[in-house]
Amino acid sequence: MSATTLLRAFCDAVEQRNGRAFAELFTEDGVYHDVFYGAFAGRENIAGMIDDWFYRTATDFRWDMHDPVTDGTTLYARYTFSYRSTLPEAAGARAMFEGVAIMTLRDVKIASYHEVANTAPAFVDLKFAPERIAKIVAKQGAELKARDEMKRHLT
């Protein structure tokens, strides 16, 4: 499967709320590290993330991957991601943000997925209070810092 085909299947499965199809893109022991919800390990949990977590407070997802680059082991792609929020304070607003997807591949499947995203504009779109946005962004910054520290200790 080409990188472009994999990425289109990835996005289509999310947009169609098809957790099973999404999870099948991962290895049995695959892990999806979500910028909002954290890590989901194994196909069953990854499928549940799509079918339940993603759609719990949102609908009408749109996900597009751009400019994929891969060496067969690692796949990078810029993305644009949006959804319509069902949170009461959002009043049906569409949130959009951009990021970079980082996938480790094994046997033409995703072994791990990480992302780096600028989520702050989406929270403004959703009409979150500035204090709530600051708290979310601080948490994400701390998680990125911890991940960087862990990488430094492993090398």
PDB file of C-alpha atoms in Angstrom:
ATOM      1  CA  MET A   1       0.000   0.000   0.000  1.00  0.00           C
ATOM      2  CA  SER A   2       1.419   3.388  -0.958  1.00  0.00           C
ATOM      3  CA  ALA A   3       1.731   6.207   1.571  1.00  0.00           C
ATOM      4  CA  THR A   4      -0.964   8.180  -0.254  1.00  0.00           C
ATOM      5  CA  THR A   5      -3.365   5.211  -0.197  1.00  0.00           C
ATOM      6  CA  LEU A   6      -2.678   4.578   3.501  1.00  0.00           C
ATOM      7  CA  LEU A   7      -3.282   8.213   4.402  1.00  0.00           C
ATOM      8  CA  ARG A   8      -6.513   8.413   2.388  1.00  0.00           C
ATOM      9  CA  ALA A   9      -7.813   5.219   4.075  1.00  0.00           C
ATOM     10  CA  PHE A  10      -6.808   6.704   7.444  1.00  0.00           C
ATOM     11  CA  CYS A  11      -8.736   9.941   6.838  1.00  0.00           C
ATOM     12  CA  ASP A  12     -11.735   8.212   5.235  1.00  0.00           C
ATOM     13  CA  ALA A  13     -12.159   5.866   8.206  1.00  0.00           C
ATOM     14  CA  VAL A  14     -12.295   8.805  10.627  1.00  0.00           C
ATOM     15  CA  GLU A  15     -14.703  10.782   8.446  1.00  0.00           C
ATOM     16  CA  GLN A  16     -16.971   7.734   8.081  1.00  0.00           C
ATOM     17  CA  ARG A  17     -16.823   6.820  11.787  1.00  0.00           C
ATOM     18  CA  ASN A  18     -15.420   3.436  10.899  1.00  0.00           C
ATOM     19  CA  GLY A  19     -13.242   2.496  13.844  1.00  0.00           C
ATOM     20  CA  ARG A  20     -12.760  -1.071  12.631  1.00  0.00           C
ATOM     21  CA  ALA A  21     -11.349   0.057   9.255  1.00  0.00           C
ATOM     22  CA  PHE A  22      -9.179   2.631  11.013  1.00  0.00           C
ATOM     23  CA  ALA A  23      -7.807   0.075  13.494  1.00  0.00           C
ATOM     24  CA  GLU A  24      -6.988  -2.368  10.684  1.00  0.00           C
ATOM     25  CA  LEU A  25      -4.439   0.157   9.390  1.00  0.00           C
ATOM     26  CA  PHE A  26      -2.450  -0.458  12.610  1.00  0.00           C
ATOM     27  CA  THR A  27      -0.352  -3.416  13.701  1.00  0.00           C
ATOM     28  CA  GLU A  28      -1.911  -5.630  16.384  1.00  0.00           C
ATOM     29  CA  ASP A  29       0.178  -3.841  19.023  1.00  0.00           C
ATOM     30  CA  GLY A  30      -0.117  -0.419  17.383  1.00  0.00           C
ATOM     31  CA  VAL A  31      -0.508   2.747  19.442  1.00  0.00           C
ATOM     32  CA  TYR A  32      -2.290   5.960  18.483  1.00  0.00           C
ATOM     33  CA  HIS A  33      -1.118   8.967  20.515  1.00  0.00           C
ATOM     34  CA  ASP A  34      -3.869  11.566  20.228  1.00  0.00           C
ATOM     35  CA  VAL A  35      -3.090  15.222  20.905  1.00  0.00           C
ATOM     36  CA  PHE A  36      -6.353  15.573  22.897  1.00  0.00           C
ATOM     37  CA  TYR A  37      -7.109  12.171  24.429  1.00  0.00           C
ATOM     38  CA  GLY A  38      -3.722  10.531  24.944  1.00  0.00           C
ATOM     39  CA  ALA A  39      -2.575   7.042  23.944  1.00  0.00           C
ATOM     40  CA  PHE A  40      -4.766   4.184  22.700  1.00  0.00           C
ATOM     41  CA  ALA A  41      -2.968   0.832  22.408  1.00  0.00           C
ATOM     42  CA  GLY A  42      -4.165  -2.160  20.383  1.00  0.00           C
ATOM     43  CA  ARG A  43      -6.728  -2.335  17.623  1.00  0.00           C
ATOM     44  CA  GLU A  44      -9.761  -2.636  19.904  1.00  0.00           C
ATOM     45  CA  ASN A  45      -8.867   0.542  21.788  1.00  0.00           C
ATOM     46  CA  ILE A  46      -7.949   2.386  18.600  1.00  0.00           C
ATOM     47  CA  ALA A  47     -11.321   1.477  17.052  1.00  0.00           C
ATOM     48  CA  GLY A  48     -13.073   2.676  20.220  1.00  0.00           C
ATOM     49  CA  MET A  49     -11.207   5.962  20.066  1.00  0.00           C
ATOM     50  CA  ILE A  50     -12.744   6.659  16.650  1.00  0.00           C
ATOM     51  CA  ASP A  51     -16.225   5.256  17.278  1.00  0.00           C
ATOM     52  CA  ASP A  52     -16.637   6.692  20.770  1.00  0.00           C
ATOM     53  CA  TRP A  53     -14.063   9.300  21.830  1.00  0.00           C
ATOM     54  CA  PHE A  54     -13.872  11.257  18.576  1.00  0.00           C
ATOM     55  CA  TYR A  55     -17.622  11.325  18.053  1.00  0.00           C
ATOM     56  CA  ARG A  56     -18.548  11.883  21.692  1.00  0.00           C
ATOM     57  CA  THR A  57     -18.395  15.698  21.379  1.00  0.00           C
ATOM     58  CA  ALA A  58     -18.006  16.227  17.638  1.00  0.00           C
ATOM     59  CA  THR A  59     -19.391  15.349  14.227  1.00  0.00           C
ATOM     60  CA  ASP A  60     -18.825  16.107  10.537  1.00  0.00           C
ATOM     61  CA  PHE A  61     -15.076  15.382  10.547  1.00  0.00           C
ATOM     62  CA  ARG A  62     -12.834  16.443   7.665  1.00  0.00           C
ATOM     63  CA  TRP A  63      -9.229  15.253   7.590  1.00  0.00           C
ATOM     64  CA  ASP A  64      -6.739  15.792   4.782  1.00  0.00           C
ATOM     65  CA  MET A  65      -3.080  14.786   4.673  1.00  0.00           C
ATOM     66  CA  HIS A  66      -0.623  16.807   2.593  1.00  0.00           C
ATOM     67  CA  ASP A  67       2.902  16.299   1.232  1.00  0.00           C
ATOM     68  CA  PRO A  68       3.662  12.835   2.641  1.00  0.00           C
ATOM     69  CA  VAL A  69       7.317  11.854   3.009  1.00  0.00           C
ATOM     70  CA  THR A  70       8.433   8.344   3.902  1.00  0.00           C
ATOM     71  CA  ASP A  71      11.475   6.100   3.899  1.00  0.00           C
ATOM     72  CA  GLY A  72       9.308   2.998   4.372  1.00  0.00           C
ATOM     73  CA  THR A  73       9.829   3.011   8.142  1.00  0.00           C
ATOM     74  CA  THR A  74       8.673   6.497   9.099  1.00  0.00           C
ATOM     75  CA  LEU A  75       5.913   8.495   7.418  1.00  0.00           C
ATOM     76  CA  TYR A  76       5.424  12.231   7.890  1.00  0.00           C
ATOM     77  CA  ALA A  77       2.535  14.279   6.528  1.00  0.00           C
ATOM     78  CA  ARG A  78       1.151  17.743   7.196  1.00  0.00           C
ATOM     79  CA  TYR A  79      -2.564  17.728   7.844  1.00  0.00           C
ATOM     80  CA  THR A  80      -5.632  19.882   8.180  1.00  0.00           C
ATOM     81  CA  PHE A  81      -8.330  18.590  10.488  1.00  0.00           C
ATOM     82  CA  SER A  82     -11.751  19.963  11.315  1.00  0.00           C
ATOM     83  CA  TYR A  83     -14.999  18.958  12.945  1.00  0.00           C
ATOM     84  CA  ARG A  84     -18.266  20.439  14.124  1.00  0.00           C
ATOM     85  CA  SER A  85     -18.400  20.560  17.905  1.00  0.00           C
ATOM     86  CA  THR A  86     -21.419  19.343  19.832  1.00  0.00           C
ATOM     87  CA  LEU A  87     -20.200  20.933  23.079  1.00  0.00           C
ATOM     88  CA  PRO A  88     -22.842  23.367  24.410  1.00  0.00           C
ATOM     89  CA  GLU A  89     -20.508  26.380  24.579  1.00  0.00           C
ATOM     90  CA  ALA A  90     -19.428  25.858  20.944  1.00  0.00           C
ATOM     91  CA  ALA A  91     -22.970  26.333  19.612  1.00  0.00           C
ATOM     92  CA  GLY A  92     -22.276  24.055  16.638  1.00  0.00           C
ATOM     93  CA  ALA A  93     -19.083  25.852  15.583  1.00  0.00           C
ATOM     94  CA  ARG A  94     -16.569  24.202  13.257  1.00  0.00           C
ATOM     95  CA  ALA A  95     -13.089  23.892  14.715  1.00  0.00           C
ATOM     96  CA  MET A  96     -10.068  23.586  12.438  1.00  0.00           C
ATOM     97  CA  PHE A  97      -6.376  23.114  13.079  1.00  0.00           C
ATOM     98  CA  GLU A  98      -3.217  22.066  11.334  1.00  0.00           C
ATOM     99  CA  GLY A  99      -0.583  19.622  12.385  1.00  0.00           C
ATOM    100  CA  VAL A 100       2.006  17.054  11.425  1.00  0.00           C
ATOM    101  CA  ALA A 101       1.370  13.316  11.576  1.00  0.00           C
ATOM    102  CA  ILE A 102       4.359  11.122  12.439  1.00  0.00           C
ATOM    103  CA  MET A 103       3.876   7.408  11.846  1.00  0.00           C
ATOM    104  CA  THR A 104       6.225   4.510  12.485  1.00  0.00           C
ATOM    105  CA  LEU A 105       5.492   1.752   9.969  1.00  0.00           C
ATOM    106  CA  ARG A 106       5.959  -2.008  10.245  1.00  0.00           C
ATOM    107  CA  ASP A 107       4.854  -4.566   7.650  1.00  0.00           C
ATOM    108  CA  VAL A 108       2.897  -1.901   5.726  1.00  0.00           C
ATOM    109  CA  LYS A 109       0.904  -1.064   8.874  1.00  0.00           C
ATOM    110  CA  ILE A 110       1.103   1.765  11.402  1.00  0.00           C
ATOM    111  CA  ALA A 111       2.980   0.668  14.530  1.00  0.00           C
ATOM    112  CA  SER A 112       2.678   4.070  16.188  1.00  0.00           C
ATOM    113  CA  TYR A 113       1.086   7.399  15.406  1.00  0.00           C
ATOM    114  CA  HIS A 114       2.080  10.715  16.986  1.00  0.00           C
ATOM    115  CA  GLU A 115       1.061  14.206  16.068  1.00  0.00           C
ATOM    116  CA  VAL A 116       2.138  17.744  16.704  1.00  0.00           C
ATOM    117  CA  ALA A 117      -0.674  20.236  16.249  1.00  0.00           C
ATOM    118  CA  ASN A 118      -1.480  23.850  16.863  1.00  0.00           C
ATOM    119  CA  THR A 119      -4.804  23.342  18.611  1.00  0.00           C
ATOM    120  CA  ALA A 120      -5.209  26.825  20.095  1.00  0.00           C
ATOM    121  CA  PRO A 121      -7.027  28.303  17.046  1.00  0.00           C
ATOM    122  CA  ALA A 122      -9.572  25.473  17.227  1.00  0.00           C
ATOM    123  CA  PHE A 123     -10.361  26.330  20.830  1.00  0.00           C
ATOM    124  CA  VAL A 124     -10.926  29.945  19.854  1.00  0.00           C
ATOM    125  CA  ASP A 125     -13.252  28.719  17.073  1.00  0.00           C
ATOM    126  CA  LEU A 126     -15.155  26.768  19.733  1.00  0.00           C
ATOM    127  CA  LYS A 127     -15.530  29.893  21.863  1.00  0.00           C
ATOM    128  CA  PHE A 128     -13.668  28.395  24.828  1.00  0.00           C
ATOM    129  CA  ALA A 129     -12.885  30.892  27.575  1.00  0.00           C
ATOM    130  CA  PRO A 130      -9.293  32.179  27.459  1.00  0.00           C
ATOM    131  CA  GLU A 131      -8.566  30.530  30.833  1.00  0.00           C
ATOM    132  CA  ARG A 132      -9.675  27.151  29.490  1.00  0.00           C
ATOM    133  CA  ILE A 133      -7.521  27.568  26.363  1.00  0.00           C
ATOM    134  CA  ALA A 134      -4.479  28.499  28.472  1.00  0.00           C
ATOM    135  CA  LYS A 135      -4.939  25.414  30.645  1.00  0.00           C
ATOM    136  CA  ILE A 136      -5.244  23.086  27.629  1.00  0.00           C
ATOM    137  CA  VAL A 137      -2.240  24.588  25.836  1.00  0.00           C
ATOM    138  CA  ALA A 138      -0.118  24.409  29.015  1.00  0.00           C
ATOM    139  CA  LYS A 139      -1.006  20.728  29.415  1.00  0.00           C
ATOM    140  CA  GLN A 140      -0.054  19.974  25.817  1.00  0.00           C
ATOM    141  CA  GLY A 141       3.227  21.867  26.245  1.00  0.00           C
ATOM    142  CA  ALA A 142       4.066  19.855  29.352  1.00  0.00           C
ATOM    143  CA  GLU A 143       3.315  16.599  27.496  1.00  0.00           C
ATOM    144  CA  LEU A 144       5.596  17.600  24.606  1.00  0.00           C
ATOM    145  CA  LYS A 145       8.356  18.528  27.040  1.00  0.00           C
ATOM    146  CA  ALA A 146       8.014  15.176  28.848  1.00  0.00           C
ATOM    147  CA  ARG A 147       8.136  13.313  25.512  1.00  0.00           C
ATOM    148  CA  ASP A 148      11.300  15.214  24.520  1.00  0.00           C
ATOM    149  CA  GLU A 149      12.902  14.393  27.881  1.00  0.00           C
ATOM    150  CA  MET A 150      12.073  10.711  27.442  1.00  0.00           C
ATOM    151  CA  LYS A 151      13.611  10.690  23.952  1.00  0.00           C
ATOM    152  CA  ARG A 152      16.787  12.322  25.263  1.00  0.00           C
ATOM    153  CA  HIS A 153      17.136   9.636  27.947  1.00  0.00           C
ATOM    154  CA  LEU A 154      16.613   6.838  25.421  1.00  0.00           C
ATOM    155  CA  THR A 155      19.350   8.033  23.074  1.00  0.00           C
TER     156      THR A 155
END
